[in-house]
Amino acid sequence: MAEAELDLNSLADDDLVHQMHDDLYDGLAPEIVEGTNILLGRGWDAQRVLNEALVEGMRIVGIDFRDGILFVPEVLLAANAMKAGMEVLRPLLAETGAQTIGKVVIGTVKGDIHDIGKNLVAMMLEGAGFEVINLGINTDAERFIAALEEHKPDILGMSALLTTTMPYMKVVIDSLKEKGIRDDYIVLVGGAPLNEEFGKAVGADAYCRDAAVAAETAEALVLARRMTAGEDP
């Protein structure tokens, strides 16, 4: 009962940030919005609120999801709470020109209409600081390529839940090769029937077994690519 009556405004900054991690974990969107506004009102800039309160909170959620402590419904609640906080921060981040980690185009491949897992990956990527363009379900090679040309992302993410639609990932990757743009993008694949061997066979850069791994892999590969580019301009 005492927890329900907690006055977020009465907490010191560090305590408030830890409370926001707990509230994010519990999927409490109104509390996340309130905490975000309190920190902004205390002079925190939007980037600091994003990194210390929201991204760090989602990192904790991601670890427990990966380790089987949290499950999809809880993570979706946490991601929706994160989204509520992001709605407060997004206009402020845009004003300051804050840099995201990178940009991702993601979609479920042609013939497949499953999107819960893919949406979870998209939310975890947003939580990790990526800008995500979510193309939805039943996405063909032409639509993926059009999105890549329009948005110029760092990463292309493809998802499939049906064994019959998995091979379409190779169709998309082959289309990128034909256009001579395969090496311009990091390609990540995922979905229940996939495995690492399949990822290699279709020519992806990595297979991600769940949303938490996808966020970690995306961050690591983008940073590695930027370091390489920096060393060899």
JSON list of C-alpha atoms in Angstrom, two decimals:
[
{"chain": "A", "resi": 1, "resn": "MET", "atom": "CA", "xyz": [0.00, 0.00, 0.00]},
{"chain": "A", "resi": 2, "resn": "ALA", "atom": "CA", "xyz": [2.83, 2.39, 0.89]},
{"chain": "A", "resi": 3, "resn": "GLU", "atom": "CA", "xyz": [4.35, 1.85, -2.56]},
{"chain": "A", "resi": 4, "resn": "ALA", "atom": "CA", "xyz": [1.16, 2.99, -4.29]},
{"chain": "A", "resi": 5, "resn": "GLU", "atom": "CA", "xyz": [1.29, 6.25, -2.32]},
{"chain": "A", "resi": 6, "resn": "LEU", "atom": "CA", "xyz": [4.95, 6.95, -3.08]},
{"chain": "A", "resi": 7, "resn": "ASP", "atom": "CA", "xyz": [5.50, 10.61, -3.97]},
{"chain": "A", "resi": 8, "resn": "LEU", "atom": "CA", "xyz": [8.07, 10.56, -6.78]},
{"chain": "A", "resi": 9, "resn": "ASN", "atom": "CA", "xyz": [8.69, 14.27, -6.28]},
{"chain": "A", "resi": 10, "resn": "SER", "atom": "CA", "xyz": [9.96, 13.62, -2.76]},
{"chain": "A", "resi": 11, "resn": "LEU", "atom": "CA", "xyz": [12.81, 11.38, -4.00]},
{"chain": "A", "resi": 12, "resn": "ALA", "atom": "CA", "xyz": [16.36, 12.57, -4.56]},
{"chain": "A", "resi": 13, "resn": "ASP", "atom": "CA", "xyz": [17.56, 12.30, -8.17]},
{"chain": "A", "resi": 14, "resn": "ASP", "atom": "CA", "xyz": [19.41, 8.97, -7.75]},
{"chain": "A", "resi": 15, "resn": "ASP", "atom": "CA", "xyz": [16.52, 7.42, -5.84]},
{"chain": "A", "resi": 16, "resn": "LEU", "atom": "CA", "xyz": [14.05, 8.65, -8.45]},
{"chain": "A", "resi": 17, "resn": "VAL", "atom": "CA", "xyz": [16.11, 7.10, -11.27]},
{"chain": "A", "resi": 18, "resn": "HIS", "atom": "CA", "xyz": [16.19, 3.76, -9.43]},
{"chain": "A", "resi": 19, "resn": "GLN", "atom": "CA", "xyz": [12.45, 3.99, -8.80]},
{"chain": "A", "resi": 20, "resn": "MET", "atom": "CA", "xyz": [11.94, 4.63, -12.53]},
{"chain": "A", "resi": 21, "resn": "HIS", "atom": "CA", "xyz": [13.94, 1.48, -13.31]},
{"chain": "A", "resi": 22, "resn": "ASP", "atom": "CA", "xyz": [11.54, -0.42, -11.02]},
{"chain": "A", "resi": 23, "resn": "ASP", "atom": "CA", "xyz": [8.48, 1.27, -12.55]},
{"chain": "A", "resi": 24, "resn": "LEU", "atom": "CA", "xyz": [9.71, 0.47, -16.06]},
{"chain": "A", "resi": 25, "resn": "TYR", "atom": "CA", "xyz": [10.27, -3.14, -15.00]},
{"chain": "A", "resi": 26, "resn": "ASP", "atom": "CA", "xyz": [6.67, -3.22, -13.74]},
{"chain": "A", "resi": 27, "resn": "GLY", "atom": "CA", "xyz": [5.32, -1.54, -16.90]},
{"chain": "A", "resi": 28, "resn": "LEU", "atom": "CA", "xyz": [3.92, 1.52, -15.10]},
{"chain": "A", "resi": 29, "resn": "ALA", "atom": "CA", "xyz": [3.59, 4.07, -17.91]},
{"chain": "A", "resi": 30, "resn": "PRO", "atom": "CA", "xyz": [2.00, 6.95, -15.92]},
{"chain": "A", "resi": 31, "resn": "GLU", "atom": "CA", "xyz": [4.79, 6.78, -13.31]},
{"chain": "A", "resi": 32, "resn": "ILE", "atom": "CA", "xyz": [7.43, 6.80, -16.05]},
{"chain": "A", "resi": 33, "resn": "VAL", "atom": "CA", "xyz": [5.88, 9.92, -17.60]},
{"chain": "A", "resi": 34, "resn": "GLU", "atom": "CA", "xyz": [5.72, 11.58, -14.17]},
{"chain": "A", "resi": 35, "resn": "GLY", "atom": "CA", "xyz": [9.33, 10.66, -13.34]},
{"chain": "A", "resi": 36, "resn": "THR", "atom": "CA", "xyz": [10.53, 11.88, -16.73]},
{"chain": "A", "resi": 37, "resn": "ASN", "atom": "CA", "xyz": [8.82, 15.24, -16.24]},
{"chain": "A", "resi": 38, "resn": "ILE", "atom": "CA", "xyz": [10.18, 15.59, -12.69]},
{"chain": "A", "resi": 39, "resn": "LEU", "atom": "CA", "xyz": [13.79, 15.03, -13.85]},
{"chain": "A", "resi": 40, "resn": "LEU", "atom": "CA", "xyz": [13.33, 17.50, -16.71]},
{"chain": "A", "resi": 41, "resn": "GLY", "atom": "CA", "xyz": [11.89, 19.99, -14.25]},
{"chain": "A", "resi": 42, "resn": "ARG", "atom": "CA", "xyz": [15.02, 19.57, -12.09]},
{"chain": "A", "resi": 43, "resn": "GLY", "atom": "CA", "xyz": [17.21, 20.64, -14.98]},
{"chain": "A", "resi": 44, "resn": "TRP", "atom": "CA", "xyz": [18.19, 17.24, -16.43]},
{"chain": "A", "resi": 45, "resn": "ASP", "atom": "CA", "xyz": [18.58, 17.37, -20.20]},
{"chain": "A", "resi": 46, "resn": "ALA", "atom": "CA", "xyz": [16.54, 14.97, -22.31]},
{"chain": "A", "resi": 47, "resn": "GLN", "atom": "CA", "xyz": [19.54, 12.86, -23.33]},
{"chain": "A", "resi": 48, "resn": "ARG", "atom": "CA", "xyz": [20.52, 12.25, -19.70]},
{"chain": "A", "resi": 49, "resn": "VAL", "atom": "CA", "xyz": [16.96, 11.23, -18.75]},
{"chain": "A", "resi": 50, "resn": "LEU", "atom": "CA", "xyz": [16.85, 8.90, -21.74]},
{"chain": "A", "resi": 51, "resn": "ASN", "atom": "CA", "xyz": [20.18, 7.22, -20.98]},
{"chain": "A", "resi": 52, "resn": "GLU", "atom": "CA", "xyz": [20.14, 7.00, -17.18]},
{"chain": "A", "resi": 53, "resn": "ALA", "atom": "CA", "xyz": [16.45, 6.45, -16.47]},
{"chain": "A", "resi": 54, "resn": "LEU", "atom": "CA", "xyz": [14.91, 4.81, -19.56]},
{"chain": "A", "resi": 55, "resn": "VAL", "atom": "CA", "xyz": [17.64, 3.04, -21.55]},
{"chain": "A", "resi": 56, "resn": "GLU", "atom": "CA", "xyz": [19.30, 1.69, -18.41]},
{"chain": "A", "resi": 57, "resn": "GLY", "atom": "CA", "xyz": [15.90, 0.51, -17.14]},
{"chain": "A", "resi": 58, "resn": "MET", "atom": "CA", "xyz": [15.20, -1.30, -20.40]},
{"chain": "A", "resi": 59, "resn": "ARG", "atom": "CA", "xyz": [18.67, -2.85, -20.31]},
{"chain": "A", "resi": 60, "resn": "ILE", "atom": "CA", "xyz": [17.73, -4.47, -16.99]},
{"chain": "A", "resi": 61, "resn": "VAL", "atom": "CA", "xyz": [14.42, -5.66, -18.48]},
{"chain": "A", "resi": 62, "resn": "GLY", "atom": "CA", "xyz": [16.32, -7.07, -21.47]},
{"chain": "A", "resi": 63, "resn": "ILE", "atom": "CA", "xyz": [18.72, -9.06, -19.31]},
{"chain": "A", "resi": 64, "resn": "ASP", "atom": "CA", "xyz": [15.88, -10.63, -17.31]},
{"chain": "A", "resi": 65, "resn": "PHE", "atom": "CA", "xyz": [13.97, -11.40, -20.52]},
{"chain": "A", "resi": 66, "resn": "ARG", "atom": "CA", "xyz": [17.05, -13.09, -21.98]},
{"chain": "A", "resi": 67, "resn": "ASP", "atom": "CA", "xyz": [17.52, -15.09, -18.77]},
{"chain": "A", "resi": 68, "resn": "GLY", "atom": "CA", "xyz": [13.89, -16.28, -18.70]},
{"chain": "A", "resi": 69, "resn": "ILE", "atom": "CA", "xyz": [12.89, -14.27, -15.59]},
{"chain": "A", "resi": 70, "resn": "LEU", "atom": "CA", "xyz": [10.53, -12.02, -17.58]},
{"chain": "A", "resi": 71, "resn": "PHE", "atom": "CA", "xyz": [8.27, -13.13, -20.42]},
{"chain": "A", "resi": 72, "resn": "VAL", "atom": "CA", "xyz": [6.80, -11.45, -23.50]},
{"chain": "A", "resi": 73, "resn": "PRO", "atom": "CA", "xyz": [3.71, -9.88, -21.81]},
{"chain": "A", "resi": 74, "resn": "GLU", "atom": "CA", "xyz": [5.83, -8.23, -19.09]},
{"chain": "A", "resi": 75, "resn": "VAL", "atom": "CA", "xyz": [8.38, -6.99, -21.61]},
{"chain": "A", "resi": 76, "resn": "LEU", "atom": "CA", "xyz": [5.64, -5.53, -23.80]},
{"chain": "A", "resi": 77, "resn": "LEU", "atom": "CA", "xyz": [4.32, -3.63, -20.76]},
{"chain": "A", "resi": 78, "resn": "ALA", "atom": "CA", "xyz": [7.82, -2.35, -19.98]},
{"chain": "A", "resi": 79, "resn": "ALA", "atom": "CA", "xyz": [8.34, -1.35, -23.61]},
{"chain": "A", "resi": 80, "resn": "ASN", "atom": "CA", "xyz": [5.03, 0.54, -23.63]},
{"chain": "A", "resi": 81, "resn": "ALA", "atom": "CA", "xyz": [6.06, 2.38, -20.47]},
{"chain": "A", "resi": 82, "resn": "MET", "atom": "CA", "xyz": [9.37, 3.25, -22.14]},
{"chain": "A", "resi": 83, "resn": "LYS", "atom": "CA", "xyz": [7.42, 4.49, -25.16]},
{"chain": "A", "resi": 84, "resn": "ALA", "atom": "CA", "xyz": [5.34, 6.78, -22.93]},
{"chain": "A", "resi": 85, "resn": "GLY", "atom": "CA", "xyz": [8.52, 8.33, -21.54]},
{"chain": "A", "resi": 86, "resn": "MET", "atom": "CA", "xyz": [9.96, 8.63, -25.04]},
{"chain": "A", "resi": 87, "resn": "GLU", "atom": "CA", "xyz": [6.91, 10.61, -26.18]},
{"chain": "A", "resi": 88, "resn": "VAL", "atom": "CA", "xyz": [7.83, 13.26, -23.61]},
{"chain": "A", "resi": 89, "resn": "LEU", "atom": "CA", "xyz": [11.53, 13.23, -24.58]},
{"chain": "A", "resi": 90, "resn": "ARG", "atom": "CA", "xyz": [11.35, 12.88, -28.36]},
{"chain": "A", "resi": 91, "resn": "PRO", "atom": "CA", "xyz": [10.53, 16.53, -29.20]},
{"chain": "A", "resi": 92, "resn": "LEU", "atom": "CA", "xyz": [13.24, 17.71, -26.78]},
{"chain": "A", "resi": 93, "resn": "LEU", "atom": "CA", "xyz": [15.81, 15.33, -28.26]},
{"chain": "A", "resi": 94, "resn": "ALA", "atom": "CA", "xyz": [14.88, 16.52, -31.77]},
{"chain": "A", "resi": 95, "resn": "GLU", "atom": "CA", "xyz": [15.42, 20.17, -30.71]},
{"chain": "A", "resi": 96, "resn": "THR", "atom": "CA", "xyz": [18.91, 19.43, -29.40]},
{"chain": "A", "resi": 97, "resn": "GLY", "atom": "CA", "xyz": [19.82, 17.27, -32.41]},
{"chain": "A", "resi": 98, "resn": "ALA", "atom": "CA", "xyz": [20.73, 14.42, -30.06]},
{"chain": "A", "resi": 99, "resn": "GLN", "atom": "CA", "xyz": [22.35, 11.49, -31.83]},
{"chain": "A", "resi": 100, "resn": "THR", "atom": "CA", "xyz": [20.73, 8.08, -31.74]},
{"chain": "A", "resi": 101, "resn": "ILE", "atom": "CA", "xyz": [22.99, 5.02, -31.71]},
{"chain": "A", "resi": 102, "resn": "GLY", "atom": "CA", "xyz": [21.81, 4.23, -35.21]},
{"chain": "A", "resi": 103, "resn": "LYS", "atom": "CA", "xyz": [18.85, 3.53, -37.43]},
{"chain": "A", "resi": 104, "resn": "VAL", "atom": "CA", "xyz": [17.11, 0.20, -38.11]},
{"chain": "A", "resi": 105, "resn": "VAL", "atom": "CA", "xyz": [14.61, -0.86, -40.79]},
{"chain": "A", "resi": 106, "resn": "ILE", "atom": "CA", "xyz": [12.77, -3.96, -39.59]},
{"chain": "A", "resi": 107, "resn": "GLY", "atom": "CA", "xyz": [9.95, -6.11, -40.96]},
{"chain": "A", "resi": 108, "resn": "THR", "atom": "CA", "xyz": [8.40, -9.57, -41.07]},
{"chain": "A", "resi": 109, "resn": "VAL", "atom": "CA", "xyz": [9.12, -11.16, -44.46]},
{"chain": "A", "resi": 110, "resn": "LYS", "atom": "CA", "xyz": [6.71, -11.80, -47.32]},
{"chain": "A", "resi": 111, "resn": "GLY", "atom": "CA", "xyz": [4.07, -14.45, -46.64]},
{"chain": "A", "resi": 112, "resn": "ASP", "atom": "CA", "xyz": [4.36, -14.15, -42.85]},
{"chain": "A", "resi": 113, "resn": "ILE", "atom": "CA", "xyz": [1.86, -12.21, -40.76]},
{"chain": "A", "resi": 114, "resn": "HIS", "atom": "CA", "xyz": [3.40, -12.76, -37.31]},
{"chain": "A", "resi": 115, "resn": "ASP", "atom": "CA", "xyz": [4.62, -9.61, -35.65]},
{"chain": "A", "resi": 116, "resn": "ILE", "atom": "CA", "xyz": [4.62, -9.89, -31.82]},
{"chain": "A", "resi": 117, "resn": "GLY", "atom": "CA", "xyz": [8.27, -10.99, -31.69]},
{"chain": "A", "resi": 118, "resn": "LYS", "atom": "CA", "xyz": [9.31, -8.47, -34.32]},
{"chain": "A", "resi": 119, "resn": "ASN", "atom": "CA", "xyz": [7.49, -5.64, -32.51]},
{"chain": "A", "resi": 120, "resn": "LEU", "atom": "CA", "xyz": [9.22, -6.68, -29.29]},
{"chain": "A", "resi": 121, "resn": "VAL", "atom": "CA", "xyz": [12.58, -6.47, -31.04]},
{"chain": "A", "resi": 122, "resn": "ALA", "atom": "CA", "xyz": [11.65, -3.02, -32.40]},
{"chain": "A", "resi": 123, "resn": "MET", "atom": "CA", "xyz": [10.72, -1.79, -28.92]},
{"chain": "A", "resi": 124, "resn": "MET", "atom": "CA", "xyz": [13.92, -3.19, -27.37]},
{"chain": "A", "resi": 125, "resn": "LEU", "atom": "CA", "xyz": [15.97, -1.49, -30.10]},
{"chain": "A", "resi": 126, "resn": "GLU", "atom": "CA", "xyz": [14.19, 1.81, -29.37]},
{"chain": "A", "resi": 127, "resn": "GLY", "atom": "CA", "xyz": [14.90, 1.23, -25.71]},
{"chain": "A", "resi": 128, "resn": "ALA", "atom": "CA", "xyz": [18.59, 0.80, -26.55]},
{"chain": "A", "resi": 129, "resn": "GLY", "atom": "CA", "xyz": [18.62, 4.16, -28.33]},
{"chain": "A", "resi": 130, "resn": "PHE", "atom": "CA", "xyz": [17.99, 3.22, -31.98]},
{"chain": "A", "resi": 131, "resn": "GLU", "atom": "CA", "xyz": [15.60, 4.94, -34.34]},
{"chain": "A", "resi": 132, "resn": "VAL", "atom": "CA", "xyz": [13.38, 2.17, -35.71]},
{"chain": "A", "resi": 133, "resn": "ILE", "atom": "CA", "xyz": [11.38, 2.11, -38.94]},
{"chain": "A", "resi": 134, "resn": "ASN", "atom": "CA", "xyz": [8.94, -0.78, -38.52]},
{"chain": "A", "resi": 135, "resn": "LEU", "atom": "CA", "xyz": [7.58, -1.99, -41.89]},
{"chain": "A", "resi": 136, "resn": "GLY", "atom": "CA", "xyz": [5.10, -4.42, -40.31]},
{"chain": "A", "resi": 137, "resn": "ILE", "atom": "CA", "xyz": [4.22, -7.82, -41.76]},
{"chain": "A", "resi": 138, "resn": "ASN", "atom": "CA", "xyz": [4.31, -9.52, -45.18]},
{"chain": "A", "resi": 139, "resn": "THR", "atom": "CA", "xyz": [7.17, -7.33, -46.42]},
{"chain": "A", "resi": 140, "resn": "ASP", "atom": "CA", "xyz": [8.59, -8.14, -49.86]},
{"chain": "A", "resi": 141, "resn": "ALA", "atom": "CA", "xyz": [12.10, -7.43, -51.14]},
{"chain": "A", "resi": 142, "resn": "GLU", "atom": "CA", "xyz": [10.99, -4.33, -53.08]},
{"chain": "A", "resi": 143, "resn": "ARG", "atom": "CA", "xyz": [9.50, -2.77, -49.95]},
{"chain": "A", "resi": 144, "resn": "PHE", "atom": "CA", "xyz": [12.59, -3.55, -47.86]},
{"chain": "A", "resi": 145, "resn": "ILE", "atom": "CA", "xyz": [14.84, -2.02, -50.52]},
{"chain": "A", "resi": 146, "resn": "ALA", "atom": "CA", "xyz": [12.63, 1.07, -50.92]},
{"chain": "A", "resi": 147, "resn": "ALA", "atom": "CA", "xyz": [12.80, 1.61, -47.14]},
{"chain": "A", "resi": 148, "resn": "LEU", "atom": "CA", "xyz": [16.59, 1.19, -47.15]},
{"chain": "A", "resi": 149, "resn": "GLU", "atom": "CA", "xyz": [16.93, 3.77, -49.92]},
{"chain": "A", "resi": 150, "resn": "GLU", "atom": "CA", "xyz": [14.57, 6.20, -48.19]},
{"chain": "A", "resi": 151, "resn": "HIS", "atom": "CA", "xyz": [15.83, 5.94, -44.61]},
{"chain": "A", "resi": 152, "resn": "LYS", "atom": "CA", "xyz": [19.53, 4.99, -45.10]},
{"chain": "A", "resi": 153, "resn": "PRO", "atom": "CA", "xyz": [19.67, 2.86, -41.92]},
{"chain": "A", "resi": 154, "resn": "ASP", "atom": "CA", "xyz": [22.65, 1.10, -40.38]},
{"chain": "A", "resi": 155, "resn": "ILE", "atom": "CA", "xyz": [20.74, -2.16, -39.97]},
{"chain": "A", "resi": 156, "resn": "LEU", "atom": "CA", "xyz": [18.17, -4.23, -41.83]},
{"chain": "A", "resi": 157, "resn": "GLY", "atom": "CA", "xyz": [16.27, -6.61, -39.54]},
{"chain": "A", "resi": 158, "resn": "MET", "atom": "CA", "xyz": [14.11, -9.45, -40.87]},
{"chain": "A", "resi": 159, "resn": "SER", "atom": "CA", "xyz": [11.79, -11.74, -38.92]},
{"chain": "A", "resi": 160, "resn": "ALA", "atom": "CA", "xyz": [9.94, -14.97, -39.78]},
{"chain": "A", "resi": 161, "resn": "LEU", "atom": "CA", "xyz": [7.88, -17.37, -37.67]},
{"chain": "A", "resi": 162, "resn": "LEU", "atom": "CA", "xyz": [6.98, -19.89, -40.37]},
{"chain": "A", "resi": 163, "resn": "THR", "atom": "CA", "xyz": [9.46, -22.40, -41.79]},
{"chain": "A", "resi": 164, "resn": "THR", "atom": "CA", "xyz": [7.85, -21.77, -45.18]},
{"chain": "A", "resi": 165, "resn": "THR", "atom": "CA", "xyz": [8.72, -18.04, -45.13]},
{"chain": "A", "resi": 166, "resn": "MET", "atom": "CA", "xyz": [12.26, -18.34, -43.73]},
{"chain": "A", "resi": 167, "resn": "PRO", "atom": "CA", "xyz": [13.85, -18.84, -47.20]},
{"chain": "A", "resi": 168, "resn": "TYR", "atom": "CA", "xyz": [12.50, -15.44, -48.30]},
{"chain": "A", "resi": 169, "resn": "MET", "atom": "CA", "xyz": [15.22, -13.84, -46.19]},
{"chain": "A", "resi": 170, "resn": "LYS", "atom": "CA", "xyz": [17.74, -15.13, -48.74]},
{"chain": "A", "resi": 171, "resn": "VAL", "atom": "CA", "xyz": [15.64, -13.61, -51.54]},
{"chain": "A", "resi": 172, "resn": "VAL", "atom": "CA", "xyz": [15.94, -10.19, -49.87]},
{"chain": "A", "resi": 173, "resn": "ILE", "atom": "CA", "xyz": [19.69, -10.56, -49.24]},
{"chain": "A", "resi": 174, "resn": "ASP", "atom": "CA", "xyz": [20.25, -11.74, -52.83]},
{"chain": "A", "resi": 175, "resn": "SER", "atom": "CA", "xyz": [18.30, -8.69, -54.05]},
{"chain": "A", "resi": 176, "resn": "LEU", "atom": "CA", "xyz": [20.65, -6.45, -52.06]},
{"chain": "A", "resi": 177, "resn": "LYS", "atom": "CA", "xyz": [23.64, -8.21, -53.64]},
{"chain": "A", "resi": 178, "resn": "GLU", "atom": "CA", "xyz": [22.19, -7.77, -57.14]},
{"chain": "A", "resi": 179, "resn": "LYS", "atom": "CA", "xyz": [21.84, -4.04, -56.51]},
{"chain": "A", "resi": 180, "resn": "GLY", "atom": "CA", "xyz": [25.40, -3.88, -55.15]},
{"chain": "A", "resi": 181, "resn": "ILE", "atom": "CA", "xyz": [24.24, -2.56, -51.76]},
{"chain": "A", "resi": 182, "resn": "ARG", "atom": "CA", "xyz": [24.54, -5.66, -49.54]},
{"chain": "A", "resi": 183, "resn": "ASP", "atom": "CA", "xyz": [27.69, -4.37, -47.81]},
{"chain": "A", "resi": 184, "resn": "ASP", "atom": "CA", "xyz": [26.06, -1.02, -47.00]},
{"chain": "A", "resi": 185, "resn": "TYR", "atom": "CA", "xyz": [23.93, -2.61, -44.27]},
{"chain": "A", "resi": 186, "resn": "ILE", "atom": "CA", "xyz": [24.26, -4.88, -41.26]},
{"chain": "A", "resi": 187, "resn": "VAL", "atom": "CA", "xyz": [21.64, -7.62, -41.77]},
{"chain": "A", "resi": 188, "resn": "LEU", "atom": "CA", "xyz": [20.12, -9.26, -38.68]},
{"chain": "A", "resi": 189, "resn": "VAL", "atom": "CA", "xyz": [17.64, -12.14, -38.82]},
{"chain": "A", "resi": 190, "resn": "GLY", "atom": "CA", "xyz": [15.47, -13.73, -36.14]},
{"chain": "A", "resi": 191, "resn": "GLY", "atom": "CA", "xyz": [12.36, -15.77, -35.41]},
{"chain": "A", "resi": 192, "resn": "ALA", "atom": "CA", "xyz": [11.45, -18.96, -33.58]},
{"chain": "A", "resi": 193, "resn": "PRO", "atom": "CA", "xyz": [12.36, -21.53, -36.30]},
{"chain": "A", "resi": 194, "resn": "LEU", "atom": "CA", "xyz": [15.71, -19.90, -37.18]},
{"chain": "A", "resi": 195, "resn": "ASN", "atom": "CA", "xyz": [19.15, -20.72, -35.84]},
{"chain": "A", "resi": 196, "resn": "GLU", "atom": "CA", "xyz": [22.72, -19.50, -36.26]},
{"chain": "A", "resi": 197, "resn": "GLU", "atom": "CA", "xyz": [23.43, -21.98, -39.04]},
{"chain": "A", "resi": 198, "resn": "PHE", "atom": "CA", "xyz": [20.45, -20.69, -41.04]},
{"chain": "A", "resi": 199, "resn": "GLY", "atom": "CA", "xyz": [21.58, -17.09, -40.52]},
{"chain": "A", "resi": 200, "resn": "LYS", "atom": "CA", "xyz": [24.99, -17.92, -42.01]},
{"chain": "A", "resi": 201, "resn": "ALA", "atom": "CA", "xyz": [23.43, -19.91, -44.87]},
{"chain": "A", "resi": 202, "resn": "VAL", "atom": "CA", "xyz": [21.28, -16.98, -46.05]},
{"chain": "A", "resi": 203, "resn": "GLY", "atom": "CA", "xyz": [24.17, -14.52, -45.74]},
{"chain": "A", "resi": 204, "resn": "ALA", "atom": "CA", "xyz": [23.06, -12.50, -42.70]},
{"chain": "A", "resi": 205, "resn": "ASP", "atom": "CA", "xyz": [25.60, -10.78, -40.45]},
{"chain": "A", "resi": 206, "resn": "ALA", "atom": "CA", "xyz": [24.02, -12.29, -37.34]},
{"chain": "A", "resi": 207, "resn": "TYR", "atom": "CA", "xyz": [21.13, -14.41, -36.07]},
{"chain": "A", "resi": 208, "resn": "CYS", "atom": "CA", "xyz": [19.45, -13.08, -32.92]},
{"chain": "A", "resi": 209, "resn": "ARG", "atom": "CA", "xyz": [17.57, -15.60, -30.80]},
{"chain": "A", "resi": 210, "resn": "ASP", "atom": "CA", "xyz": [15.49, -13.03, -28.90]},
{"chain": "A", "resi": 211, "resn": "ALA", "atom": "CA", "xyz": [14.79, -9.32, -28.52]},
{"chain": "A", "resi": 212, "resn": "ALA", "atom": "CA", "xyz": [17.44, -8.72, -25.84]},
{"chain": "A", "resi": 213, "resn": "VAL", "atom": "CA", "xyz": [20.14, -10.41, -27.94]},
{"chain": "A", "resi": 214, "resn": "ALA", "atom": "CA", "xyz": [18.98, -8.40, -30.97]},
{"chain": "A", "resi": 215, "resn": "ALA", "atom": "CA", "xyz": [19.48, -5.11, -29.11]},
{"chain": "A", "resi": 216, "resn": "GLU", "atom": "CA", "xyz": [22.91, -6.14, -27.81]},
{"chain": "A", "resi": 217, "resn": "THR", "atom": "CA", "xyz": [24.02, -7.46, -31.21]},
{"chain": "A", "resi": 218, "resn": "ALA", "atom": "CA", "xyz": [22.77, -4.38, -33.06]},
{"chain": "A", "resi": 219, "resn": "GLU", "atom": "CA", "xyz": [24.66, -2.04, -30.74]},
{"chain": "A", "resi": 220, "resn": "ALA", "atom": "CA", "xyz": [27.88, -4.09, -30.88]},
{"chain": "A", "resi": 221, "resn": "LEU", "atom": "CA", "xyz": [27.87, -4.39, -34.68]},
{"chain": "A", "resi": 222, "resn": "VAL", "atom": "CA", "xyz": [27.09, -0.71, -35.31]},
{"chain": "A", "resi": 223, "resn": "LEU", "atom": "CA", "xyz": [29.87, 0.40, -32.93]},
{"chain": "A", "resi": 224, "resn": "ALA", "atom": "CA", "xyz": [32.32, -2.09, -34.48]},
{"chain": "A", "resi": 225, "resn": "ARG", "atom": "CA", "xyz": [31.50, -0.87, -37.98]},
{"chain": "A", "resi": 226, "resn": "ARG", "atom": "CA", "xyz": [31.98, 2.78, -36.96]},
{"chain": "A", "resi": 227, "resn": "MET", "atom": "CA", "xyz": [35.33, 2.02, -35.33]},
{"chain": "A", "resi": 228, "resn": "THR", "atom": "CA", "xyz": [36.48, 0.26, -38.50]},
{"chain": "A", "resi": 229, "resn": "ALA", "atom": "CA", "xyz": [35.32, 3.18, -40.61]},
{"chain": "A", "resi": 230, "resn": "GLY", "atom": "CA", "xyz": [37.15, 5.57, -38.29]},
{"chain": "A", "resi": 231, "resn": "GLU", "atom": "CA", "xyz": [40.38, 3.61, -38.60]},
{"chain": "A", "resi": 232, "resn": "ASP", "atom": "CA", "xyz": [40.10, 3.35, -42.37]},
{"chain": "A", "resi": 233, "resn": "PRO", "atom": "CA", "xyz": [38.33, 6.47, -43.61]}
]
